[in-house]
Tab-separated table of C-alpha atoms in Angstrom:
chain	number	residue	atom	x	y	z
K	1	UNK	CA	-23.108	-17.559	0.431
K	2	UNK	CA	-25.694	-15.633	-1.780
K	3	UNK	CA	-28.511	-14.605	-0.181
K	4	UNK	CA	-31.420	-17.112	-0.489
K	5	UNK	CA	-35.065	-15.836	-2.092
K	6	UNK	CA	-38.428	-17.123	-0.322
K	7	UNK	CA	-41.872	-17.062	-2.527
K	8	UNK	CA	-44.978	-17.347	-0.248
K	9	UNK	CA	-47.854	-18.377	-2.507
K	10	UNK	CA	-51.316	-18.778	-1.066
K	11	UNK	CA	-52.073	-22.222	-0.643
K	12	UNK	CA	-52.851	-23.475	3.112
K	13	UNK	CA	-49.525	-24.403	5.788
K	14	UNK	CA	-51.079	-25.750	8.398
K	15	UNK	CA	-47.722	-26.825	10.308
K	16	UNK	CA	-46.290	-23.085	10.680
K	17	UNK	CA	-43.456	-24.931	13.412
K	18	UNK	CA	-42.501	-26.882	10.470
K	19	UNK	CA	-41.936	-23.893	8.026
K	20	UNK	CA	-39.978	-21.898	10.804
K	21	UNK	CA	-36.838	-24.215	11.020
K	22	UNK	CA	-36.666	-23.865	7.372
K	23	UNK	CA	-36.589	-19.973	7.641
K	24	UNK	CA	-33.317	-17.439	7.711
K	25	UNK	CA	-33.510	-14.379	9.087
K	26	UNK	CA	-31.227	-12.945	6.002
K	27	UNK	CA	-34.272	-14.402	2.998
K	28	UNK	CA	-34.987	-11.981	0.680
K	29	UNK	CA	-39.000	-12.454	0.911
K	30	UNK	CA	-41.814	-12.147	-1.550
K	31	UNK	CA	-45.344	-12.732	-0.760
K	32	UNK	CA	-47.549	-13.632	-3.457
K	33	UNK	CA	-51.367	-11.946	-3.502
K	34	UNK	CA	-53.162	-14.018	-1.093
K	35	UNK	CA	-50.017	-15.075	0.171
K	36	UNK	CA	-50.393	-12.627	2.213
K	37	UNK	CA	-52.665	-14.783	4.233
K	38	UNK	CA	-49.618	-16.026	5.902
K	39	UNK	CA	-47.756	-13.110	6.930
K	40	UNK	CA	-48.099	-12.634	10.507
K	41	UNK	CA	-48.019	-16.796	11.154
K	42	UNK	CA	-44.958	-16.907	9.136
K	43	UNK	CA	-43.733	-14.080	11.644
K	44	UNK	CA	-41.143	-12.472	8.672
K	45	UNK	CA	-40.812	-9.233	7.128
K	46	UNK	CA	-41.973	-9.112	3.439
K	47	UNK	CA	-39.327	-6.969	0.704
K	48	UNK	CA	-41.432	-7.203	-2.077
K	49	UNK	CA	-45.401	-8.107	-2.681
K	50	UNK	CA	-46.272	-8.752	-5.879
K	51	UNK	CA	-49.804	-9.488	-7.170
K	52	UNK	CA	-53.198	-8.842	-9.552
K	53	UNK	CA	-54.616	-8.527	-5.587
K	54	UNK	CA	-57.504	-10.726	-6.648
K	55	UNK	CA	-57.841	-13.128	-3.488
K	56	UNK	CA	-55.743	-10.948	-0.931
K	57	UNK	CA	-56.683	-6.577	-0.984
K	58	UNK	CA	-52.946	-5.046	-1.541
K	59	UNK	CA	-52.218	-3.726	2.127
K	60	UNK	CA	-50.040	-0.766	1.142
K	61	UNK	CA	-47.369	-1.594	3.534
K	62	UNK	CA	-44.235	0.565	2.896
K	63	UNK	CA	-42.524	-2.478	0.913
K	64	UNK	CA	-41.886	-2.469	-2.857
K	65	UNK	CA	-45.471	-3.721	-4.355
K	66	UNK	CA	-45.523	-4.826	-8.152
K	67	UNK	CA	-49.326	-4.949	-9.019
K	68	UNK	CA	-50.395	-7.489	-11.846
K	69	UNK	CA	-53.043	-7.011	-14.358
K	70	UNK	CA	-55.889	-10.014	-13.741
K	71	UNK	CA	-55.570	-11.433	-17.422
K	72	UNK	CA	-51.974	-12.356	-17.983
K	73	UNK	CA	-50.141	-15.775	-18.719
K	74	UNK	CA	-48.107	-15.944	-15.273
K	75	UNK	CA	-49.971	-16.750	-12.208
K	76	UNK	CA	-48.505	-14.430	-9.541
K	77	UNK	CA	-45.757	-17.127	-8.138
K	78	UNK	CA	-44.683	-17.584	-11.636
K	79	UNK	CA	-44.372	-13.992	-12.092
K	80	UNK	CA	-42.226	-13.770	-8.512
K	81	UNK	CA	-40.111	-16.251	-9.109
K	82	UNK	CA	-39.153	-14.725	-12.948
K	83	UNK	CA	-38.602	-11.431	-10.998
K	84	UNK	CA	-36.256	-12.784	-8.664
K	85	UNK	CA	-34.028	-14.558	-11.050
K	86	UNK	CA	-33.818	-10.838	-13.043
K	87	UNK	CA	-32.770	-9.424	-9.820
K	88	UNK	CA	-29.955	-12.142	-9.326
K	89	UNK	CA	-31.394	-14.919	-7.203
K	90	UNK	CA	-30.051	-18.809	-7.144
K	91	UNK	CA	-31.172	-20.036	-4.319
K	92	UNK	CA	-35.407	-20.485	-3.581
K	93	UNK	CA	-37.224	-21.512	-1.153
K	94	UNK	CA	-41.118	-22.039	-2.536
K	95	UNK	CA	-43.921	-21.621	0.773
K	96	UNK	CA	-47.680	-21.643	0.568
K	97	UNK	CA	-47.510	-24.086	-3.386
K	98	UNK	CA	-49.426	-26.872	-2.609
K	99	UNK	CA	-53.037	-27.180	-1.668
K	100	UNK	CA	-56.584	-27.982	-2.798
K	101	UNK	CA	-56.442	-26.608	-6.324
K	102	UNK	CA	-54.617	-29.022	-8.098
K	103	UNK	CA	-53.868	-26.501	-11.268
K	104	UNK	CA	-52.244	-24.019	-9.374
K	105	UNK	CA	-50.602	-27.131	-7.261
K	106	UNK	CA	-49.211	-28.441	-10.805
K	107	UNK	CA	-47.990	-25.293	-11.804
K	108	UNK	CA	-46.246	-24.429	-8.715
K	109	UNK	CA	-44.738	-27.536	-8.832
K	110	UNK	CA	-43.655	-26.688	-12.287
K	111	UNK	CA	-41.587	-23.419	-10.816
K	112	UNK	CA	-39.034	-26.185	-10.092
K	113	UNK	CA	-38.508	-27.274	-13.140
K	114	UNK	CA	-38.602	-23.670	-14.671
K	115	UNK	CA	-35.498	-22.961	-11.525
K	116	UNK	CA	-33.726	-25.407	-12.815
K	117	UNK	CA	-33.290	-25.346	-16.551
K	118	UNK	CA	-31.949	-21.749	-15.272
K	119	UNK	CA	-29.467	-23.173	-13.113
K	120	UNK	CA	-30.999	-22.524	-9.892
K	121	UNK	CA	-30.987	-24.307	-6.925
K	122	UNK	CA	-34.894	-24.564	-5.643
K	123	UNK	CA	-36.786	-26.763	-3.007
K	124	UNK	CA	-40.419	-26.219	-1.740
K	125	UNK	CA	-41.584	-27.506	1.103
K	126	UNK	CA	-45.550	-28.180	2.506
K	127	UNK	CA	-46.682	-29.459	5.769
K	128	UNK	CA	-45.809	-33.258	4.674
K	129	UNK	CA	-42.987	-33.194	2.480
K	130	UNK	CA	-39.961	-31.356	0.843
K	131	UNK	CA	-39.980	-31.305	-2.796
K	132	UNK	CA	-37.051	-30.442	-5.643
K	133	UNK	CA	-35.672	-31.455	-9.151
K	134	UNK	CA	-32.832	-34.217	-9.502
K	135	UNK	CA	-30.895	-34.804	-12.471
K	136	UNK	CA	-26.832	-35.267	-12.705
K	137	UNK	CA	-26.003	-33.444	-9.313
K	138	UNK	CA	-26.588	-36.398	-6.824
K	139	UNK	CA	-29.205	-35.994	-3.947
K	140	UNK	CA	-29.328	-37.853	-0.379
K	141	UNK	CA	-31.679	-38.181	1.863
K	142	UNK	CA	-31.251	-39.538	5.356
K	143	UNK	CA	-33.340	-40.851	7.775
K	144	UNK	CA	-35.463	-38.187	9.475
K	145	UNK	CA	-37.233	-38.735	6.256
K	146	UNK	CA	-39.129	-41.664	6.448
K	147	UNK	CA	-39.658	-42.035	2.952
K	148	UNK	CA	-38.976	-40.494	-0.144
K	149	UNK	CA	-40.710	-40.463	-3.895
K	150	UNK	CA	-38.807	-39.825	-7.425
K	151	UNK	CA	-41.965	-38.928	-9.639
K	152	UNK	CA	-41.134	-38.150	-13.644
K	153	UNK	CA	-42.884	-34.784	-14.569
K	154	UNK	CA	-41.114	-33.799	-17.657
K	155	UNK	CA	-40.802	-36.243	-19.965
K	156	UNK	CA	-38.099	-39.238	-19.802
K	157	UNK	CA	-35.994	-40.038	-17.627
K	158	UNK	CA	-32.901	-42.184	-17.991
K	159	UNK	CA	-29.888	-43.482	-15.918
K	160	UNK	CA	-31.650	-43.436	-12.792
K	161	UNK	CA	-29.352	-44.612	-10.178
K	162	UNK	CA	-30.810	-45.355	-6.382
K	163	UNK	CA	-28.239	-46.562	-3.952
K	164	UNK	CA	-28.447	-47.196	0.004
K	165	UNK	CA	-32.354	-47.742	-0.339
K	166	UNK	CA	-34.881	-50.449	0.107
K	167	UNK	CA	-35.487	-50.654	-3.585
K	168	UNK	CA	-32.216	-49.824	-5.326
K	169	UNK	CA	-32.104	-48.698	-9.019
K	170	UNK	CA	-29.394	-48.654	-11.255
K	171	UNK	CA	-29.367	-47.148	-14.780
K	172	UNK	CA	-33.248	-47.252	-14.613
K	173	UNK	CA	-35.835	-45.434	-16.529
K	174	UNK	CA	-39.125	-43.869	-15.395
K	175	UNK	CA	-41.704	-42.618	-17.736
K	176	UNK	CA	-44.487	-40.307	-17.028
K	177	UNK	CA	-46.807	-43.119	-18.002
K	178	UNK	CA	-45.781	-45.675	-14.893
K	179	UNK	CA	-44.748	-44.221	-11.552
K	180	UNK	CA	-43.227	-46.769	-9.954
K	181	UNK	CA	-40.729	-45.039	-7.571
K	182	UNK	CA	-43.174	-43.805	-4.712
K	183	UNK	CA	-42.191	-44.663	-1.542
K	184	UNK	CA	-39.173	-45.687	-1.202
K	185	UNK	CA	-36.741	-45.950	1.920
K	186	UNK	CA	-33.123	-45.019	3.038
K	187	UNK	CA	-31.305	-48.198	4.598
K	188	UNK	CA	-30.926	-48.072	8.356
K	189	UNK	CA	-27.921	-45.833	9.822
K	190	UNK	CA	-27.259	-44.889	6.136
K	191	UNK	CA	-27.903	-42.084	3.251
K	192	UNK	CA	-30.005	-42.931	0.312
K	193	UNK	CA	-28.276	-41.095	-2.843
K	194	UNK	CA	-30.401	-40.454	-6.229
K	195	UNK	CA	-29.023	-39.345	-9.518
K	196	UNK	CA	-30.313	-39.525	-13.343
K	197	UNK	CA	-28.176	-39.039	-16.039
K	198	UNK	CA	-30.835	-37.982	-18.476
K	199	UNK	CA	-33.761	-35.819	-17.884
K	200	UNK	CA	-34.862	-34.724	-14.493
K	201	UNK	CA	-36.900	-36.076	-11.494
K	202	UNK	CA	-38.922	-34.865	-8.977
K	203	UNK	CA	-38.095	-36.072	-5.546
K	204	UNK	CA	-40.134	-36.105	-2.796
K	205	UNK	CA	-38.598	-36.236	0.797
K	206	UNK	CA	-41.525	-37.205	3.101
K	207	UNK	CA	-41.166	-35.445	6.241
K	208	UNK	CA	-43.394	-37.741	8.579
K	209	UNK	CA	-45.154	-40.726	7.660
């Protein structure tokens, strides 16, 4: 298995337990300017920092350090996560993407999307929930998650099938105008499975209730 790439941005983590079982000790880790912030709770070693160093001062540790000018088009996680697709990444995890400024939240959020018109197999997780894009490639979910969320952010989506859940879908649609598939609920003893045939979702695994 390729080696997996981890993006620390700088929003809060509050449940650092949470993060750790998520960890391998074989990531390829970038922190992200101020997510730097969450380098000795996250306990791992950083092999590249990349950053305009506006809400974090660059530390000049002995890792590779790509310095960002202040005025540019890609906020710094955009920037990491281009950077680790040139260098050969498929697999991301996204850390620190979702906190109280709701622009940089949105964006972040938008890195999956931007992973997977590549081809690239993403998820980002918070303190409450995991979060990644489905489309044609099925996803489960079983029940440590107590409930889970398809949100449209891109557009249209079409074909949406929901099996072995509370409320079951099948060739559905969900616009960006009515979000009507929040919180929904794998059957007891069983494994929900999502799939769209056009257009993607976002799906939200809720880790605790």
């Amino acid at each position: 298995m390729k080696r997996r790439c981890v993006i620390v941005g700088g929003a809060g983590i509050r449940n650092y337990q949470l993060i750790w079982d998520y960890l391998n000790p074989d990531d390829f880790n970038i922190f992200c300017d101020s997510g730097l912030h969450h380098l000795d709770a996250l306990g791992i070693t950083p092999h590249l920092i990349v950053g305009d160093f506006d809400s974090h001062t660059d530390p000049h540790l002995n890792v590779e350090t790509i310095v960002l000018p202040c005025e540019k088009d890609d906020t710094d996680t955009v920037f990491a996560a281009k950077e680790a697709v040139k260098r050969g990444f498929d697999n991301f995890l996204l850390l620190g993407m979702v906190g109280e400024r709701l622009d940089h939240t949105l964006g972040n959020v938008s890195i999956l999307l931007m992973l997977h018109s590549l081809g690239k197999r993403a998820l980002l997780v918070d303190d409450y929930a995991e979060m990644e894009i489905v489309s044609k490639t099925p996803a489960e979910i079983d029940g440590s998650f107590p409930f889970f969320s398809l949100l449209n952010i891109s557009g249209m989506a079409r074909g949406i099938t929901v099996e072995n859940a509370k409320y079951p879908l099948q060739n559905a649609k969900i616009e960006c105008t009515y979000q009507y598939g929040i919180s929904n609920e794998a059957l007891p003893g069983q494994r929900a499975r999502v799939s769209v045939a056009e257009g993607e979702l976002l799906l939200v695994k809720v880790v605790h209730g």
